[in-house]
Every structure is written in structure tokens, then in C-alpha cells.
Coordinates of N, CA and C in Angstrom, one line a residue:
M18 N -9.5 49.6 -31.4 CA -8.4 49.1 -30.5 C -8.9 47.8 -29.8
F19 N -10.2 47.8 -29.4 CA -10.7 46.6 -28.7 C -10.7 45.4 -29.6
G20 N -11.0 45.6 -30.9 CA -11.0 44.5 -31.9 C -9.6 43.9 -32.1
L21 N -8.5 44.7 -31.9 CA -7.2 44.3 -32.0 C -6.8 43.2 -31.0
F22 N -7.3 43.4 -29.8 CA -7.0 42.4 -28.7 C -8.0 41.3 -28.6
S23 N -9.1 41.4 -29.3 CA -10.1 40.3 -29.2 C -9.6 39.0 -29.7
G24 N -8.7 38.9 -30.6 CA -8.1 37.7 -31.1 C -7.1 37.1 -30.1
L25 N -6.5 37.9 -29.3 CA -5.5 37.4 -28.3 C -6.2 36.7 -27.1
F26 N -7.3 37.3 -26.7 CA -8.0 36.9 -25.5 C -9.3 36.1 -25.8
D27 N -9.3 35.5 -26.9 CA -10.5 34.7 -27.3 C -10.6 33.5 -26.3
K28 N -11.7 33.3 -25.7 CA -11.9 32.4 -24.6 C -11.7 30.9 -25.1
Q29 N -12.1 30.6 -26.3 CA -12.0 29.3 -26.8 C -10.5 28.9 -27.0
S30 N -9.8 29.8 -27.7 CA -8.4 29.5 -28.0 C -7.6 29.6 -26.7
F31 N -8.0 30.4 -25.8 CA -7.2 30.5 -24.5 C -7.3 29.3 -23.7
M32 N -8.5 28.7 -23.6 CA -8.7 27.5 -22.8 C -8.1 26.3 -23.5
S33 N -8.1 26.3 -24.8 CA -7.5 25.1 -25.5 C -6.0 25.2 -25.5
D34 N -5.4 26.4 -25.4 CA -4.0 26.5 -25.2 C -3.5 25.9 -23.9
L35 N -4.2 26.2 -22.9 CA -3.9 25.6 -21.6 C -4.4 24.2 -21.4
D36 N -3.5 23.3 -21.3 CA -4.0 21.9 -21.1 C -4.1 21.7 -19.6
V37 N -5.2 22.1 -19.1 CA -5.4 22.0 -17.6 C -5.8 20.6 -17.2
Q38 N -5.0 20.1 -16.3 CA -5.3 18.8 -15.7 C -5.7 19.0 -14.3
V39 N -6.9 18.6 -13.9 CA -7.3 18.7 -12.5 C -7.0 17.4 -11.9
P40 N -6.2 17.5 -10.8 CA -5.8 16.2 -10.2 C -7.0 15.6 -9.5
T41 N -7.1 14.3 -9.5 CA -8.2 13.6 -8.8 C -8.0 13.8 -7.3
A42 N -9.1 13.8 -6.6 CA -9.1 14.0 -5.2 C -8.6 12.7 -4.5
F43 N -7.7 12.8 -3.5 CA -7.2 11.7 -2.8 C -8.1 11.5 -1.5
D44 N -8.6 10.3 -1.4 CA -9.4 10.1 -0.2 C -8.6 9.3 0.8
P45 N -8.2 9.9 1.9 CA -7.4 9.2 2.9 C -8.2 8.1 3.6
F46 N -9.5 8.1 3.6 CA -10.3 7.2 4.3 C -10.9 6.1 3.4
A47 N -10.3 6.0 2.2 CA -10.9 5.0 1.2 C -10.7 3.6 1.7
D48 N -9.6 3.3 2.4 CA -9.5 1.9 2.9 C -10.4 1.7 4.0
A49 N -10.7 2.7 4.8 CA -11.6 2.5 5.9 C -13.1 2.4 5.5
N50 N -13.4 3.0 4.3 CA -14.7 2.9 3.8 C -15.0 1.7 2.9
A51 N -14.0 1.0 2.6 CA -14.2 -0.2 1.8 C -15.1 -1.2 2.4
E52 N -15.9 -1.9 1.6 CA -16.8 -2.8 2.2 C -16.2 -4.1 2.8
D53 N -15.0 -4.5 2.3 CA -14.4 -5.7 2.9 C -13.8 -5.5 4.2
S54 N -13.4 -4.2 4.5 CA -12.8 -4.0 5.8 C -13.8 -3.3 6.7
G55 N -14.4 -4.1 7.7 CA -15.3 -3.6 8.6 C -14.7 -2.9 9.8
A56 N -15.5 -2.5 10.7 CA -14.9 -1.9 11.9 C -14.2 -2.9 12.7
G57 N -13.0 -2.6 13.2 CA -12.3 -3.6 13.9 C -11.6 -4.6 13.1
A58 N -11.3 -4.3 11.8 CA -10.6 -5.3 11.0 C -9.2 -5.5 11.5
K59 N -8.6 -4.4 11.9 CA -7.3 -4.4 12.5 C -7.5 -4.3 14.0
E60 N -7.2 -5.4 14.7 CA -7.5 -5.4 16.1 C -6.3 -4.9 16.8
Y61 N -6.4 -3.8 17.5 CA -5.4 -3.2 18.2 C -5.6 -3.4 19.7
V62 N -4.5 -3.5 20.4 CA -4.6 -3.5 21.9 C -4.2 -2.1 22.4
H63 N -5.1 -1.5 23.1 CA -4.9 -0.1 23.6 C -4.4 -0.2 25.0
I64 N -3.3 0.4 25.3 CA -2.7 0.5 26.6 C -2.7 2.0 27.0
R65 N -3.5 2.4 27.9 CA -3.5 3.8 28.3 C -3.3 4.0 29.8
V66 N -2.9 5.3 30.1 CA -2.8 5.6 31.5 C -3.8 6.8 31.8
Q67 N -4.5 6.7 32.9 CA -5.4 7.7 33.3 C -4.9 8.3 34.6
Q68 N -4.9 9.6 34.7 CA -4.5 10.3 36.0 C -5.6 10.2 37.0
R69 N -5.2 9.9 38.2 CA -6.2 10.0 39.3 C -5.9 11.2 40.2
N70 N -5.8 10.9 41.5 CA -5.5 12.0 42.4 C -4.0 12.2 42.5
G71 N -3.5 13.5 42.3 CA -2.1 13.7 42.6 C -1.2 12.9 41.7
R72 N -0.4 12.1 42.3 CA 0.6 11.3 41.6 C 0.0 9.9 41.3
K73 N -1.2 9.6 41.7 CA -1.8 8.3 41.4 C -2.3 8.2 40.0
S74 N -2.1 7.0 39.4 CA -2.5 6.8 38.0 C -3.0 5.4 37.9
L75 N -3.7 5.1 36.8 CA -4.3 3.9 36.5 C -4.0 3.5 35.0
T76 N -3.6 2.3 34.8 CA -3.3 1.8 33.5 C -4.4 0.9 33.0
T77 N -4.9 1.1 31.8 CA -6.0 0.3 31.3 C -5.5 -0.4 30.0
V78 N -5.9 -1.6 29.9 CA -5.6 -2.5 28.7 C -6.9 -3.0 28.1
Q79 N -7.1 -2.6 26.8 CA -8.4 -3.1 26.2 C -8.0 -3.5 24.8
G80 N -8.9 -4.4 24.2 CA -8.7 -4.8 22.9 C -8.1 -6.2 22.7
L81 N -7.8 -6.9 23.8 CA -7.3 -8.2 23.7 C -8.3 -9.2 23.1
K82 N -7.9 -10.2 22.5 CA -8.8 -11.2 21.9 C -9.7 -11.8 23.0
K83 N -10.9 -12.1 22.6 CA -11.9 -12.7 23.5 C -11.6 -14.1 23.9
E84 N -10.7 -14.7 23.2 CA -10.4 -16.1 23.5 C -9.4 -16.2 24.6
F85 N -8.8 -15.1 25.0 CA -7.9 -15.1 26.2 C -8.7 -15.0 27.5
S86 N -8.1 -15.6 28.5 CA -8.7 -15.5 29.8 C -8.2 -14.2 30.5
Y87 N -9.0 -13.2 30.6 CA -8.6 -11.9 31.2 C -8.1 -12.1 32.6
N88 N -8.8 -12.9 33.4 CA -8.4 -13.1 34.8 C -7.1 -13.7 34.9
K89 N -6.7 -14.7 34.1 CA -5.4 -15.3 34.1 C -4.3 -14.3 33.7
I90 N -4.6 -13.5 32.7 CA -3.6 -12.4 32.3 C -3.4 -11.4 33.4
L91 N -4.5 -11.0 34.0 CA -4.5 -10.1 35.1 C -3.7 -10.6 36.3
K92 N -3.9 -11.9 36.6 CA -3.1 -12.5 37.7 C -1.6 -12.5 37.4
D93 N -1.2 -12.8 36.2 CA 0.2 -12.8 35.8 C 0.7 -11.4 35.9
L94 N 0.0 -10.4 35.4 CA 0.4 -9.0 35.4 C 0.6 -8.5 36.8
K95 N -0.3 -8.8 37.7 CA -0.2 -8.4 39.1 C 1.0 -9.0 39.8
K96 N 1.2 -10.3 39.5 CA 2.4 -11.0 40.1 C 3.7 -10.4 39.5
E97 N 3.7 -10.2 38.2 CA 5.0 -9.7 37.6 C 5.4 -8.3 38.0
F98 N 4.4 -7.4 38.1 CA 4.7 -6.0 38.4 C 4.4 -5.5 39.8
C99 N 4.0 -6.4 40.7 CA 3.8 -6.1 42.1 C 2.8 -4.9 42.2
C100 N 1.7 -5.1 41.6 CA 0.6 -4.0 41.6 C -0.7 -4.7 41.7
N101 N -1.7 -3.9 42.1 CA -3.1 -4.5 42.2 C -3.8 -4.2 40.9
G102 N -4.9 -4.9 40.6 CA -5.6 -4.6 39.4 C -7.0 -5.4 39.4
T103 N -7.8 -5.1 38.4 CA -9.1 -5.7 38.3 C -9.5 -5.8 36.8
V104 N -10.5 -6.6 36.5 CA -11.1 -6.7 35.2 C -12.5 -6.0 35.3
V105 N -12.7 -5.0 34.4 CA -14.0 -4.3 34.5 C -14.7 -4.5 33.2
Q106 N -16.0 -4.8 33.3 CA -16.9 -5.0 32.1 C -17.5 -3.6 31.7
D107 N -17.1 -3.1 30.5 CA -17.6 -1.9 30.0 C -18.6 -2.2 28.9
P108 N -19.8 -1.5 28.9 CA -20.8 -1.8 27.8 C -20.3 -1.6 26.4
E109 N -19.5 -0.5 26.2 CA -19.0 -0.2 24.9 C -17.7 -0.9 24.5
L110 N -16.8 -1.0 25.5 CA -15.4 -1.5 25.2 C -15.3 -3.0 25.5
G111 N -16.2 -3.6 26.2 CA -16.1 -5.0 26.6 C -15.3 -5.1 27.8
Q112 N -14.4 -6.1 28.0 CA -13.6 -6.3 29.2 C -12.4 -5.4 29.1
V113 N -12.1 -4.8 30.2 CA -10.9 -3.9 30.3 C -10.1 -4.3 31.5
I114 N -8.8 -4.4 31.4 CA -8.0 -4.7 32.5 C -7.5 -3.4 33.1
Q115 N -7.6 -3.2 34.4 CA -7.1 -2.0 35.0 C -6.0 -2.4 36.0
L116 N -4.9 -1.6 36.0 CA -3.8 -1.9 36.9 C -3.4 -0.6 37.6
Q117 N -3.0 -0.7 38.8 CA -2.5 0.5 39.5 C -1.2 0.9 39.1
G118 N -1.0 2.3 38.9 CA 0.3 2.8 38.5 C 0.4 2.9 37.0
D119 N 1.5 3.5 36.6 CA 1.8 3.7 35.2 C 2.6 2.5 34.7
Q120 N 1.9 1.5 34.2 CA 2.5 0.2 33.8 C 2.6 0.0 32.3
R121 N 2.5 1.1 31.5 CA 2.4 1.0 30.0 C 3.5 0.2 29.4
K122 N 4.8 0.6 29.7 CA 5.9 -0.1 29.1 C 6.0 -1.6 29.6
N123 N 5.7 -1.8 30.9 CA 5.8 -3.1 31.4 C 4.7 -4.0 30.7
V124 N 3.5 -3.5 30.6 CA 2.4 -4.3 30.0 C 2.7 -4.6 28.6
S125 N 3.2 -3.6 27.8 CA 3.5 -3.8 26.4 C 4.5 -4.9 26.2
T126 N 5.6 -4.8 26.9 CA 6.7 -5.8 26.8 C 6.2 -7.2 27.2
F127 N 5.4 -7.2 28.3 CA 4.8 -8.5 28.8 C 4.0 -9.1 27.7
L128 N 3.1 -8.3 27.1 CA 2.1 -8.9 26.1 C 2.9 -9.3 24.9
V129 N 3.9 -8.6 24.5 CA 4.6 -9.0 23.3 C 5.4 -10.3 23.5
Q130 N 6.0 -10.4 24.7 CA 6.8 -11.6 25.0 C 6.0 -12.8 25.3
V131 N 5.0 -12.7 26.1 CA 4.2 -13.8 26.6 C 3.1 -14.2 25.6
I132 N 2.3 -13.3 25.2 CA 1.1 -13.6 24.3 C 1.5 -13.6 22.9
V133 N 2.5 -12.8 22.5 CA 2.9 -12.6 21.1 C 1.7 -12.1 20.3
I134 N 1.4 -10.9 20.4 CA 0.3 -10.2 19.8 C 0.6 -10.1 18.3

């Protein structure tokens, strides 16, 4: 009886009947690992809000091009939005603009209109 089914379940004929196609693995980080695109190839401007005490918050702007004068941009932002601010030198992030309050939308529209990022 075992010999009767041996022809049905022969491994070689079973594997050849199934035309198995293993899909190639998709690497979502292939573009990031490419040699021509280094770190910071796409320069983003990051506008974040940090919570302080209670209702107080702080808006940070980082990633602007180094050719811009951060102090002049800060002066215009402070005058436009009636808030205080400063430019901080961070060892990892470089120069960062800090503004009082949640100014994310205001800063983003200002940068798009004035500087044209």
C-alpha cells in the first residue's frame, strides 16, 4: 500500500510541479543607503514645539541653510509675531532659533512666503 502512494508524493515530481517563485525582498531604505545620497541630502527645516511649565511652550526652528543670517530672520520673526526669541548654538544641530509660544503655523507660513524654502 505504501508503494502505491510513493509515486504520488515523490519529492522531485512534487517540487517540479509547483513553480514556486520567491519574491525578492523589498528594501525600504535602499535610497537612504545609496552612495550618492549622503546624510542630509534632502535638507528639511524642522519646526517643533516644546512644552515648558504649564501652558508655556517654546517653538524651535532648525535646518535652515547656513547662508542665511539667523539673527536677521529672528529679528523679523520677533517683530512679525510679537514674541521674544533667541538663537542657540547646539553642538549636534548647529544654530537653532527659539521663539516663545506655539508659533509653528506662523513660522512655516513666514518661511514659505519670505524665504521660499
